[in-house]
Structures are given as structure tokens and as C-alpha cells.
């Protein structure tokens, strides 16, 4: 086997975003594109000689071939070992767990998460550090710097490694261990949750439907929900990972998982419904006739986590991304534990989890997780819900009602304006930022603005500061709007408008009705229609 050094030059735009580098698949497949970025990871982290890595992805188009390239590049740069999921598959949380449990130096996850897959869709590469979590900003900055300076990359000339069977092999001097992607993860779930109680719940006739959306969670959900816990065969649907996710958008929200929502709202609804995304870190939870917003899910899980064995000692603290509703804040207050507000992106939870300041974390974008790994974890959230329901005894609706009665209800919605021309979206944000100091005391949508600022985060653990993390507008009475531009899109700019209204008394309003004044205020304050020419959002969740 020959080690090749290939001359190359920097390729523009290889800057990791909210969650790794995401581009169109054909961009990643272009000459040197993947190789440049992978070499930049190696260079950005100070080389990989003698190090051990975990490698896997969500099974999307190009996953298998990219994995082979990365193995050859790892071998050429002197890595000691790579632990790969069989078939180059690993869900994001399972990869995070493997990095931690094997004491690896880091890992590469091939995924563009909930973005569609296929030759004309999206691909992504994400680097995780030794704690199992997404590389923090100083690391991604080093990687980006390396993409700008790259002159050559090293790669072994070799045939593909057989990743179809578990076992040990070698590539050049480098060891490769192909592992069952599910086994270790399942063992971790068994430690955290009372499988006996969940099995008993299902045996009592509690029915569920889990939509794996043709993505990576299928094999995990089948093994855990059906085989280990005894959910009826067929409870897990769309369970075979497919390179183009069956032509669908593997994003577990009411828009892209509409068939599941329709089922849950209809006469044939099972007791519990859930879905997860492309790489298995997101989740959506529903009960018969009720959709649970991710922000509410975080609050309910925080309030009841002690019912599961892994959390019976209570929570050290909770954390939510800034745009996530403040429902969990009141739970934290009642529990007497800290609640941290971080910028969008799971990487910001890493330090809090490592330092033992937070046990549970969540984002409004269907992400919930805990200190069991350093990523959000879709199936984990589903199991925690099931464990809580098994002990608590009532339905999802009963649990939500009881929760709102105790804490009040945060009505919540997110409006996305997708594929806007970048200048237009940036122009709108710039105009808004310039007016922030004038807004407090004025009215919009009939609501009085109490506060307006741009969010900056001072990490309490390492003291690092992250600026420009979204504009927040607070209203008298507890309403709130957040405006920010997405950091994961691959076409133009996506404007996200996060809308929240809190109500302690009216617990059964239609969310659209409860939020109507806040929605009007958003357009008045930012001039969304004026700037974008759009009369409404492309996606409402
Ligand atoms: C989006 C979500 C964010 C999540 C990220 C990765 O990022 O909003 O909460 O962490 O995807 O799954 P955004 O596109 O908003 O930058
Ligand atoms: Zn994801």
C-alpha cells in the first residue's frame, strides 16, 4: 500500500456552522472537497498520529464512500485505530457514547442531520472531541483556519475496507474495529431506564408508533422498542435506513412527519407517537390527540426525570438554548436548581455537562438530551417519556395537563423563512439590530416591549464569549420573540422567528390564537414582509 501526498489548494466556504460542515452532496463529492476538509480536521486538532477515532454516519447517500476515504486518510496520517459502525452507520448519540466509552480521542460523524439526503440533497461532516460532543468553537475555528492554509493531503492507496461485518481488521498500520452500531448504545439505555416497567406498560396494552423516517434510528428503535421492550411488531415504521430517506425530509416535526401527526390526531391513534431525524439526535413526541412541543417536552422531562433510575438522584441543573421556551425555567425554579440559557447549537451544552452543572439540556428544535452522552438523543427522550408514563400511570395528555396546571403554559411556535437571498436576510437583521435600543417602552402588535437586545453568551465554565447569537424581544406579561439566521442551511439564508406567549390560566387555547399578537408584533418590529416580500413563513413548527 502506498501513501500518497496529493497537492491541493484551499476551497472557499469550508467553515463549520451550527453543526459541522454541511453542503450539497455534489459539492462534497467534488474534487478534493471532502479530502481537504478531513485533512483540515487532522491539522486543526494538531495531527492524529497514534490517536483513536470513532467513525459512522446516518446512512445517507455518499456515507459509505466518504467513510472509506476517511479511513484511508486516517491510516495515511498515522492514526492508531478507528472504531467504525457496521455498514459505516452510527447514530449521532451512539457515536458520542462510543467516543466516551472507548476513551477515543474524537470522532467523525457523517450527517447533515434532518436535511434530506441524495445526490442532489445534503451531506455533512461533523467532528466531535474526546468528551463525545461537537467540537467547540475554538476547535472549529482551528479547523477552518486549516482549510484556508491547506496545500496537500495524505491518503493511502488501498481497496475499500469491508465494513459489512463486525470484527477487527487493519488498513496499513492502522487497526480498524467494525462494531454493531446498536449494542453499546442499547446497554447504556438499559442502565438509565427501567426496562421492566416499560415492558410492563407495553404488556398492559399501551400502544406506540415510532417513525424512524427511513433514517438511522430504525435499527436502534427496532432492537430496543420491539425486541427488548416488547412493543408490537410493526410499532416501528420506516425502519430501514435509506440513502435518500425514502425521498422524504427526515425531520421529526409536524410538517415533515405529518403522517404520524395525522395518525395521532385521528381515531386510530395509539397511546404514544414519536419520530426521530436523519442521524437520530432529534425527537418529536405526541400522545393520543396531543402534540408536545419540544420546549414543553424538556420541561416535563425535567420535572419528572427522577422517576427513571438513571436520574433518581435528581438533576444538577438544566440548560436550554436561548430561543427555547422558558417553560423549563419554572421547573428549575421549583426544583431549586440552576437553569442555563445558551446559544443555539448543542456544542454550547458541552462545558455545562462536563462540569456537572447541568444534567438535562434541550432545544426547541426537537433536541433533548442529558449527561449520558454529549449530543442530543432522540431515542433516549422517547425512553425517558415511556419510563415516566410507566411510573406516572396516566396518558400523555393527562401528564401535560397536570404540568400546565402546576407551571402555566408557554404557547410556542417557530416560523422559518427559507432560502432567502443572504443580503436580504442580513439587511433585515442589521436594520433590526440598529433599532434595538429604541424599542423598549414602545408597542407592537398591541403588546408593550419590555426589553430588546442581541444575545451574547459568557460560558460560565471556560469564560469564553460568543456574540451575535440572535435578537431577543421581551414583552410585558412574559411574551417573547427571537430572531436569528440559521447556521445549518445550505441554500441562501434561513430566517428563524421564535414566538412565545405564557399563560397561567388559559391552558387549552389554540396555539395560533394564543400567539396571534406576538406574530403580528414580529412583523411590525422586523418588517419581515417588507424585507422578504413573503406573506408568511415556509415552515411553521
Ligand atoms: C438548527 C437548530 C439548532 C440545532 C441545529 C443542529 O440550527 O435550530 O437548535 O442545534 O439545527 O441540529 P440552525 O439551523 O438554527 O442554526
Ligand atoms: Zn440530527
Coordinates of C-alpha atoms and ligand atoms in Angstrom, one line a residue:
X1 CA 0.0 0.0 0.0
X2 CA 1.4 3.4 -1.0
X3 CA 1.0 6.6 0.9
X4 CA 0.1 9.4 -1.4
X5 CA 0.5 13.1 -0.9
X6 CA -1.9 14.9 -3.1
X7 CA -1.4 18.6 -3.9
X8 CA -4.4 20.7 -3.4
X9 CA -5.4 24.3 -2.6
X10 CA -7.9 25.9 -0.2
X11 CA -11.5 25.6 -1.2
X12 CA -13.6 28.5 -0.2
X13 CA -16.5 28.2 2.2
X14 CA -15.4 25.2 4.4
X15 CA -16.4 26.9 7.6
X16 CA -18.2 24.6 10.0
X17 CA -21.7 26.0 11.0
X18 CA -24.0 25.3 13.9
X19 CA -23.3 21.6 13.5
X20 CA -20.3 20.7 11.3
X21 CA -19.8 21.4 7.7
X22 CA -22.9 20.9 5.6
X23 CA -23.1 21.3 1.8
X24 CA -24.8 19.9 -1.2
X25 CA -23.8 16.3 -1.7
X26 CA -22.3 17.0 -5.1
X27 CA -20.2 19.7 -3.6
X28 CA -18.8 17.2 -1.1
X29 CA -18.2 14.8 -4.0
X30 CA -16.3 17.4 -6.0
X31 CA -12.6 17.2 -6.5
X32 CA -10.6 17.3 -3.2
X33 CA -13.6 18.7 -1.3
X34 CA -14.1 16.0 1.4
X35 CA -10.3 15.3 1.5
X36 CA -9.4 18.9 2.1
X37 CA -11.9 19.2 4.9
X38 CA -10.8 15.9 6.6
X39 CA -7.1 16.9 6.3
X40 CA -8.1 20.2 7.9
X41 CA -9.7 18.4 10.8
X42 CA -6.5 16.4 11.3
X43 CA -4.4 19.6 11.0
X44 CA -6.8 21.7 13.1
X45 CA -6.6 19.3 16.1
X46 CA -2.8 19.1 15.9
X47 CA -2.4 15.8 14.0
X48 CA -3.7 12.3 14.6
X49 CA -0.6 10.2 14.9
X50 CA -1.3 7.4 17.5
X51 CA -4.8 8.6 18.1
X52 CA -8.1 6.6 18.2
X53 CA -11.3 7.8 16.5
X54 CA -14.9 6.7 16.1
X55 CA -16.5 6.9 12.6
X56 CA -20.0 6.5 11.4
X57 CA -22.9 8.3 9.8
X58 CA -26.6 8.3 9.2
X59 CA -26.5 6.2 6.1
X60 CA -27.3 9.0 3.6
X61 CA -26.1 9.0 0.0
X62 CA -22.2 9.1 -0.1
X63 CA -22.0 8.0 3.6
X64 CA -20.3 4.7 2.6
X65 CA -17.8 6.1 0.2
X66 CA -16.9 9.1 2.4
X67 CA -16.2 6.6 5.2
X68 CA -13.8 4.7 3.1
X69 CA -11.9 8.0 2.1
X70 CA -11.7 9.0 5.8
X71 CA -10.3 5.6 6.8
X72 CA -7.6 5.8 4.1
X73 CA -6.8 9.3 5.2
X74 CA -6.7 8.4 8.9
X75 CA -4.3 5.5 8.1
X76 CA -2.1 7.8 6.0
X77 CA -1.8 10.3 8.8
X78 CA -0.8 7.7 11.4
X79 CA -4.0 7.1 13.4
X80 CA -3.7 4.1 15.7
X81 CA -7.2 2.9 15.4
X82 CA -10.7 3.7 14.0
X83 CA -13.8 2.2 15.5
X84 CA -16.5 2.1 12.8
X85 CA -20.1 1.3 12.9
X86 CA -21.0 -1.7 10.8
X87 CA -22.0 -0.5 7.4
X88 CA -20.5 2.8 8.3
X89 CA -23.7 3.5 10.3
X90 CA -23.8 5.1 13.7
X91 CA -26.5 7.4 15.1
X92 CA -25.1 10.7 16.4
X93 CA -25.8 9.8 20.1
X94 CA -24.4 6.3 19.6
X95 CA -21.2 7.8 18.2
X96 CA -21.0 10.2 21.1
X97 CA -21.4 7.3 23.5
X98 CA -18.7 5.2 21.7
X99 CA -16.2 8.0 21.8
X100 CA -16.7 8.3 25.6
X101 CA -17.0 4.6 26.5
X102 CA -13.9 3.7 24.4
X103 CA -11.9 6.7 25.5
X104 CA -11.3 7.7 21.9
X105 CA -9.6 11.0 21.0
X106 CA -12.6 12.1 18.9
X107 CA -14.9 11.0 16.2
X108 CA -16.3 11.9 12.8
X109 CA -20.0 11.8 12.1
X110 CA -21.2 11.8 8.5
X111 CA -24.5 13.5 8.5
X112 CA -26.5 16.6 7.6
X113 CA -28.9 15.7 10.4
X114 CA -32.5 16.4 9.4
X115 CA -31.7 17.7 5.9
X116 CA -32.7 15.5 3.0
X117 CA -30.2 13.1 1.5
X118 CA -29.3 12.0 -2.0
X119 CA -27.1 13.1 -4.9
X120 CA -28.9 16.4 -5.2
X121 CA -29.5 17.0 -1.5
X122 CA -27.3 17.5 1.5
X123 CA -24.3 15.9 3.1
X124 CA -22.3 16.8 6.2
X125 CA -19.2 16.1 8.2
X126 CA -19.0 16.8 11.9
X127 CA -16.0 16.4 14.2
X128 CA -16.6 15.5 17.9
X129 CA -14.0 15.8 20.6
X130 CA -12.9 13.3 23.2
X131 CA -15.8 14.3 25.5
X132 CA -18.1 12.9 22.8
X133 CA -19.6 16.3 22.0
X134 CA -19.5 18.5 18.9
X135 CA -16.2 20.4 18.6
X136 CA -16.4 23.7 20.4
X137 CA -15.9 27.0 18.6
X138 CA -12.1 27.3 19.2
X139 CA -11.6 23.8 17.6
X140 CA -13.9 24.5 14.6
X141 CA -12.0 27.8 14.2
X142 CA -8.7 25.9 14.0
X143 CA -10.2 23.5 11.5
X144 CA -11.5 26.4 9.4
X145 CA -8.1 28.1 9.6
X146 CA -6.5 24.8 8.3
X147 CA -8.9 24.7 5.4
X148 CA -7.6 28.2 4.4
X149 CA -4.0 27.1 4.5
X150 CA -4.1 23.6 3.1
X151 CA -1.6 22.7 0.4
X152 CA -1.8 18.9 0.4
X153 CA -3.5 15.9 2.0
X154 CA -2.3 12.4 2.7
X155 CA -4.2 9.3 1.7
X156 CA -3.4 5.7 1.4
X157 CA -3.8 3.9 -1.9
X158 CA -5.9 0.9 -0.9
X159 CA -9.0 -1.0 -1.6
X160 CA -12.2 -0.5 0.3
X161 CA -12.3 -2.0 3.8
X162 CA -15.1 -4.5 4.3
X163 CA -17.4 -2.7 6.8
X164 CA -20.3 -5.2 6.3
X165 CA -19.3 -7.5 9.2
X166 CA -18.3 -6.8 12.8
X167 CA -14.7 -7.6 13.6
X168 CA -11.2 -6.4 13.6
X169 CA -9.1 -5.7 10.6
X170 CA -6.2 -3.5 9.5
X171 CA -5.6 -0.8 6.9
X172 CA -1.8 -0.3 6.5
X173 CA -0.6 0.0 10.1
X174 CA -3.9 1.2 11.4
X175 CA -6.4 -1.0 13.3
X176 CA -10.0 -1.0 12.4
X177 CA -12.7 -2.3 14.6
X178 CA -16.1 -2.7 13.0
X179 CA -18.8 -2.7 15.7
X180 CA -22.5 -3.4 15.9
X181 CA -23.8 0.2 16.0
X182 CA -26.7 -0.7 18.4
X183 CA -25.2 -2.9 21.1
X184 CA -23.3 -0.4 23.3
X185 CA -26.0 2.2 22.9
X186 CA -28.7 -0.3 24.0
X187 CA -26.7 -1.3 27.0
X188 CA -26.5 2.4 28.1
X189 CA -30.2 2.8 27.7
X190 CA -30.7 -0.3 29.9
X191 CA -28.7 1.3 32.6
X192 CA -30.6 4.6 32.5
X193 CA -34.2 3.3 32.3
X194 CA -36.4 0.8 34.0
X195 CA -36.9 -1.6 31.1
X196 CA -39.0 -3.8 33.3
X197 CA -41.5 -1.0 34.0
X198 CA -41.7 0.0 30.3
X199 CA -42.1 -3.7 29.3
X200 CA -45.0 -4.0 31.8
X201 CA -46.6 -0.8 30.5
X202 CA -46.5 -2.2 26.9
X203 CA -47.7 -5.6 28.1
X204 CA -50.8 -3.8 29.6
X205 CA -51.7 -2.8 26.1
X206 CA -50.1 0.7 25.9
X207 CA -49.6 1.1 22.2
X208 CA -47.0 3.1 20.3
X209 CA -45.8 4.2 16.9
X210 CA -42.2 5.2 16.3
X211 CA -41.5 6.7 12.9
X212 CA -37.8 6.3 12.1
X213 CA -38.3 8.3 8.9
X214 CA -36.1 5.9 6.8
X215 CA -33.1 7.1 8.7
X216 CA -30.5 5.8 11.1
X217 CA -32.7 5.2 14.2
X218 CA -34.6 2.4 12.6
X219 CA -32.3 -0.4 13.7
X220 CA -31.9 1.1 17.2
X221 CA -35.7 1.5 17.7
X222 CA -36.5 -2.0 16.4
X223 CA -33.9 -3.6 18.7
X224 CA -34.9 -1.6 21.8
X225 CA -38.6 -0.9 21.4
X226 CA -39.8 -4.1 19.7
X227 CA -37.2 -6.7 20.6
X228 CA -36.2 -5.7 24.1
X229 CA -39.3 -3.9 25.4
X230 CA -41.9 -6.0 23.6
X231 CA -43.7 -3.3 21.6
X232 CA -45.9 -4.9 19.0
X233 CA -44.1 -5.8 15.7
X234 CA -44.7 -3.0 13.2
X235 CA -44.7 -0.4 16.0
X236 CA -41.5 1.0 14.5
X237 CA -42.2 2.2 10.9
X238 CA -39.9 3.3 8.1
X239 CA -37.2 1.4 10.0
X240 CA -34.7 0.7 7.2
X241 CA -32.1 3.5 6.7
X242 CA -32.2 4.5 3.1
X243 CA -29.6 6.8 1.2
X244 CA -32.3 9.3 0.3
X245 CA -34.6 8.7 3.3
X246 CA -37.2 7.4 1.0
X247 CA -37.3 10.7 -0.8
X248 CA -38.5 12.4 2.4
X249 CA -37.2 15.1 4.7
X250 CA -36.1 13.2 7.9
X251 CA -37.1 16.0 10.2
X252 CA -39.4 15.0 13.1
X253 CA -41.8 17.9 13.2
X254 CA -45.5 18.4 12.4
X255 CA -44.6 19.4 8.8
X256 CA -42.3 16.6 7.7
X257 CA -43.7 13.9 10.0
X258 CA -47.3 14.8 9.0
X259 CA -48.5 11.2 8.5
X260 CA -47.6 10.4 12.2
X261 CA -49.3 13.6 13.4
X262 CA -52.4 12.7 11.4
X263 CA -52.4 9.2 12.9
X264 CA -52.0 10.6 16.4
X265 CA -54.8 13.1 15.9
X266 CA -57.2 10.6 14.3
X267 CA -59.5 7.8 15.7
X268 CA -56.9 5.1 15.3
X269 CA -54.3 6.8 17.4
X270 CA -52.0 4.7 19.6
X271 CA -51.2 5.9 23.1
X272 CA -47.8 7.3 22.2
X273 CA -46.2 8.5 19.0
X274 CA -42.6 9.6 18.3
X275 CA -40.2 10.2 15.5
X276 CA -36.6 10.9 15.1
X277 CA -34.4 12.6 12.5
X278 CA -31.7 11.6 9.9
X279 CA -29.0 11.0 12.5
X280 CA -31.2 10.1 15.5
X281 CA -30.5 13.0 17.7
X282 CA -33.8 14.8 17.4
X283 CA -37.2 13.6 18.6
X284 CA -40.9 14.5 18.3
X285 CA -43.3 13.3 20.9
X286 CA -47.1 13.0 20.7
X287 CA -49.8 11.5 22.7
X288 CA -53.3 10.4 21.5
X289 CA -54.7 13.7 20.2
X290 CA -51.9 15.9 21.5
X291 CA -48.6 17.2 20.1
X292 CA -45.9 18.0 22.7
X293 CA -43.8 21.0 21.7
X294 CA -40.1 20.3 22.2
X295 CA -39.9 23.1 24.7
X296 CA -42.7 21.6 26.8
X297 CA -41.1 18.1 26.4
X298 CA -37.9 19.5 28.0
X299 CA -39.9 21.0 30.9
X300 CA -41.9 17.8 31.5
X301 CA -38.8 15.6 31.4
X302 CA -37.0 17.9 33.8
X303 CA -40.0 17.8 36.2
X304 CA -40.3 14.0 36.1
X305 CA -36.8 12.6 35.3
X306 CA -36.4 11.4 38.9
X307 CA -38.9 8.7 38.0
X308 CA -36.3 6.9 35.9
X309 CA -33.4 5.1 37.6
X310 CA -30.7 7.0 35.8
X311 CA -32.0 10.2 37.3
X312 CA -33.4 9.1 40.6
X313 CA -30.9 11.2 42.4
X314 CA -32.3 14.4 40.9
X315 CA -30.9 16.9 38.4
X316 CA -27.9 19.1 39.0
X317 CA -29.2 21.7 36.7
X318 CA -30.9 22.2 33.3
X319 CA -29.9 24.2 30.2
X320 CA -31.8 25.3 27.2
X321 CA -30.9 27.2 24.1
X322 CA -31.9 30.8 24.1
X323 CA -34.8 30.5 21.7
X324 CA -36.3 27.5 23.6
X325 CA -39.3 28.5 25.6
X326 CA -38.9 29.4 29.2
X327 CA -41.2 26.5 30.4
X328 CA -38.2 24.6 31.8
X329 CA -37.1 27.7 33.7
X330 CA -40.1 27.5 36.1
X331 CA -39.4 23.8 36.6
X332 CA -35.8 24.6 37.6
X333 CA -37.0 27.3 39.9
X334 CA -39.4 24.9 41.6
X335 CA -36.7 22.2 41.9
X336 CA -34.2 24.8 43.2
X337 CA -31.7 24.0 40.5
X338 CA -29.9 26.3 38.1
X339 CA -31.2 26.9 34.6
X340 CA -28.7 28.0 31.9
X341 CA -29.5 29.8 28.7
X342 CA -27.0 29.1 25.9
X343 CA -26.7 30.0 22.3
X344 CA -28.3 27.7 19.7
X345 CA -26.3 24.5 19.0
X346 CA -25.6 21.5 21.1
X347 CA -21.9 22.3 21.4
X348 CA -22.7 25.1 23.9
X349 CA -24.1 22.5 26.4
X350 CA -20.8 20.5 26.4
X351 CA -19.0 22.5 29.1
X352 CA -22.0 22.6 31.4
X353 CA -22.4 18.8 31.1
X354 CA -18.7 18.2 31.5
X355 CA -18.6 20.4 34.6
X356 CA -21.6 18.7 36.2
X357 CA -23.6 21.9 36.2
X358 CA -26.4 20.6 34.0
X359 CA -27.9 17.1 33.8
X360 CA -30.7 17.8 31.2
X361 CA -30.5 20.0 28.1
X362 CA -32.8 20.9 25.3
X363 CA -33.5 22.9 22.3
X364 CA -36.8 24.0 20.7
X365 CA -35.7 22.3 17.5
X366 CA -36.7 18.9 18.8
X367 CA -33.5 18.2 20.7
X368 CA -33.3 16.8 24.2
X369 CA -30.5 15.0 26.0
X370 CA -28.7 14.5 29.2
X371 CA -25.2 14.0 30.5
X372 CA -25.3 10.3 29.4
X373 CA -23.7 11.4 26.1
X374 CA -22.6 14.8 24.7
X375 CA -25.2 15.0 22.0
X376 CA -28.9 15.3 21.9
X377 CA -30.6 11.9 21.8
X378 CA -33.9 11.1 20.1
X379 CA -34.5 7.6 21.3
X380 CA -33.3 8.5 24.8
X381 CA -36.0 11.1 25.0
X382 CA -38.6 8.6 23.9
X383 CA -37.4 6.1 26.5
X384 CA -37.5 8.7 29.3
X385 CA -41.0 9.6 28.3
X386 CA -42.0 5.9 28.3
X387 CA -40.4 5.4 31.7
X388 CA -42.1 8.4 33.2
X389 CA -45.5 7.4 31.8
X390 CA -45.0 3.8 33.0
X391 CA -44.4 5.1 36.6
X392 CA -46.8 8.0 36.5
X393 CA -49.7 5.9 35.2
X394 CA -51.7 8.4 33.1
X395 CA -51.7 9.4 29.4
X396 CA -49.5 11.9 27.6
X397 CA -52.5 14.4 27.7
X398 CA -53.1 13.9 31.4
X399 CA -49.4 14.5 32.1
X400 CA -49.3 17.7 30.0
X401 CA -52.5 19.0 31.6
X402 CA -51.1 18.3 35.1
X403 CA -47.9 20.0 34.1
X404 CA -49.5 23.1 32.8
X405 CA -51.8 23.4 35.8
X406 CA -48.8 23.4 38.0
X407 CA -46.5 25.6 36.0
X408 CA -48.7 27.5 33.4
X409 CA -48.3 27.0 29.7
X410 CA -45.8 28.5 27.3
X411 CA -47.5 28.7 23.9
X412 CA -44.8 28.4 21.3
X413 CA -44.1 28.3 17.6
X414 CA -41.3 28.8 15.2
X415 CA -41.7 30.4 11.8
X416 CA -39.0 29.7 9.2
X417 CA -38.4 31.7 6.0
X418 CA -36.2 29.6 3.9
X419 CA -33.8 30.2 1.0
X420 CA -33.9 34.0 1.3
X421 CA -31.2 35.9 -0.5
X422 CA -28.4 36.3 2.0
X423 CA -28.2 40.1 1.6
X424 CA -31.9 40.5 2.2
X425 CA -31.9 38.5 5.4
X426 CA -28.7 40.1 6.7
X427 CA -30.1 43.6 5.7
X428 CA -33.3 42.9 7.8
X429 CA -31.2 41.8 10.8
X430 CA -28.9 44.7 10.5
X431 CA -31.8 47.2 10.4
X432 CA -33.4 45.4 13.4
X433 CA -30.2 45.5 15.4
X434 CA -29.7 49.2 14.8
X435 CA -33.1 49.9 16.3
X436 CA -32.9 47.7 19.4
X437 CA -32.1 50.4 21.9
X438 CA -35.2 52.4 20.8
X439 CA -37.7 49.6 21.2
X440 CA -38.2 49.2 25.0
X441 CA -41.3 51.1 26.0
X442 CA -42.9 51.1 22.5
X443 CA -45.7 48.9 21.4
X444 CA -46.0 46.3 18.7
X445 CA -49.0 44.1 17.9
X446 CA -50.7 45.7 20.8
X447 CA -48.0 44.4 23.2
X448 CA -45.6 46.6 25.2
X449 CA -41.9 45.9 24.5
X450 CA -40.1 45.5 27.8
X451 CA -36.6 44.5 26.6
X452 CA -34.7 44.2 23.3
X453 CA -31.1 43.0 22.9
X454 CA -28.7 40.8 21.0
X455 CA -27.8 37.7 22.9
X456 CA -24.2 37.1 23.8
X457 CA -23.2 34.2 26.0
X458 CA -20.4 34.1 28.5
X459 CA -19.6 30.4 29.2
X460 CA -19.6 30.1 33.0
X461 CA -17.1 27.2 32.8
X462 CA -14.3 28.4 30.5
X463 CA -15.2 32.1 30.3
X464 CA -15.4 32.1 26.5
X465 CA -17.7 34.7 25.0
X466 CA -20.0 34.0 21.9
X467 CA -21.5 37.1 20.5
X468 CA -24.2 37.8 17.9
X469 CA -26.4 34.9 18.9
X470 CA -29.8 36.2 18.0
X471 CA -32.0 39.2 18.8
X472 CA -34.5 38.8 21.7
X473 CA -37.5 41.0 22.2
X474 CA -39.3 40.6 25.6
X475 CA -42.9 41.8 26.2
X476 CA -44.7 42.8 29.3
X477 CA -46.6 39.8 30.6
X478 CA -43.9 37.3 29.5
X479 CA -44.3 37.1 25.7
X480 CA -41.1 36.8 23.7
X481 CA -39.8 36.9 20.1
X482 CA -36.4 35.8 19.0
X483 CA -35.0 36.5 15.5
X484 CA -31.9 34.7 14.2
X485 CA -30.4 33.4 11.0
X486 CA -29.9 29.7 10.7
X487 CA -26.3 28.3 10.8
X488 CA -27.1 24.9 9.1
X489 CA -28.8 25.8 5.8
X490 CA -27.1 25.1 2.5
X491 CA -29.1 27.5 0.3
X492 CA -29.2 31.2 0.9
X493 CA -30.2 32.3 4.3
X494 CA -33.0 31.0 6.6
X495 CA -34.6 33.4 9.0
X496 CA -36.0 31.8 12.1
X497 CA -38.6 33.7 14.2
X498 CA -39.3 32.1 17.5
X499 CA -42.6 33.1 19.1
X500 CA -43.7 32.5 22.7
X501 CA -46.5 33.6 25.0
X502 CA -47.0 32.4 28.5
X503 CA -50.4 31.9 30.1
X504 CA -51.0 30.7 33.6
X505 CA -54.8 30.4 33.3
X506 CA -56.0 29.6 29.8
X507 CA -54.4 26.2 29.2
X508 CA -56.4 25.0 26.2
X509 CA -56.1 27.7 23.6
X510 CA -55.2 27.1 20.0
X511 CA -51.5 28.0 19.9
X512 CA -52.0 30.1 16.8
X513 CA -54.7 32.1 18.6
X514 CA -52.6 32.5 21.7
X515 CA -49.7 33.6 19.7
X516 CA -51.5 36.0 17.2
X517 CA -50.5 39.2 18.9
X518 CA -46.8 38.1 19.1
X519 CA -46.9 37.1 15.5
X520 CA -48.2 40.5 14.5
X521 CA -45.6 42.1 16.6
X522 CA -42.8 40.1 14.9
X523 CA -43.7 41.5 11.5
X524 CA -44.2 45.1 12.9
X525 CA -40.8 45.0 14.6
X526 CA -38.7 43.4 11.9
X527 CA -40.6 44.3 8.7
X528 CA -40.4 40.6 7.6
X529 CA -42.9 41.0 4.7
X530 CA -41.3 44.4 3.6
X531 CA -37.8 42.9 3.5
X532 CA -38.5 39.5 2.1
X533 CA -41.7 40.1 0.0
X534 CA -43.1 36.9 1.6
X535 CA -46.6 36.9 3.1
X536 CA -45.8 34.1 5.5
X537 CA -43.3 31.5 6.7
X538 CA -42.3 28.5 4.6
X539 CA -42.3 26.2 7.6
X540 CA -44.2 26.6 10.8
X541 CA -43.4 24.2 13.7
Ligands
LIG1 C1 -30.6 24.1 13.9 C2 -31.4 24.2 15.2 C3 -30.5 24.0 16.4 C4 -29.8 22.7 16.3 C5 -29.1 22.6 14.9 C6 -28.5 21.2 14.7 O1 -29.6 25.1 13.8 O2 -32.1 25.5 15.2 O3 -31.2 24.1 17.5 O4 -28.8 22.6 17.3 O5 -30.0 22.8 13.9 O6 -29.4 20.2 14.8 P1 -29.8 26.4 12.9 O7 -30.2 26.0 11.5 O8 -31.0 27.1 13.5 O9 -28.5 27.2 13.1
LIG2 ZN1 -29.9 15.5 13.8

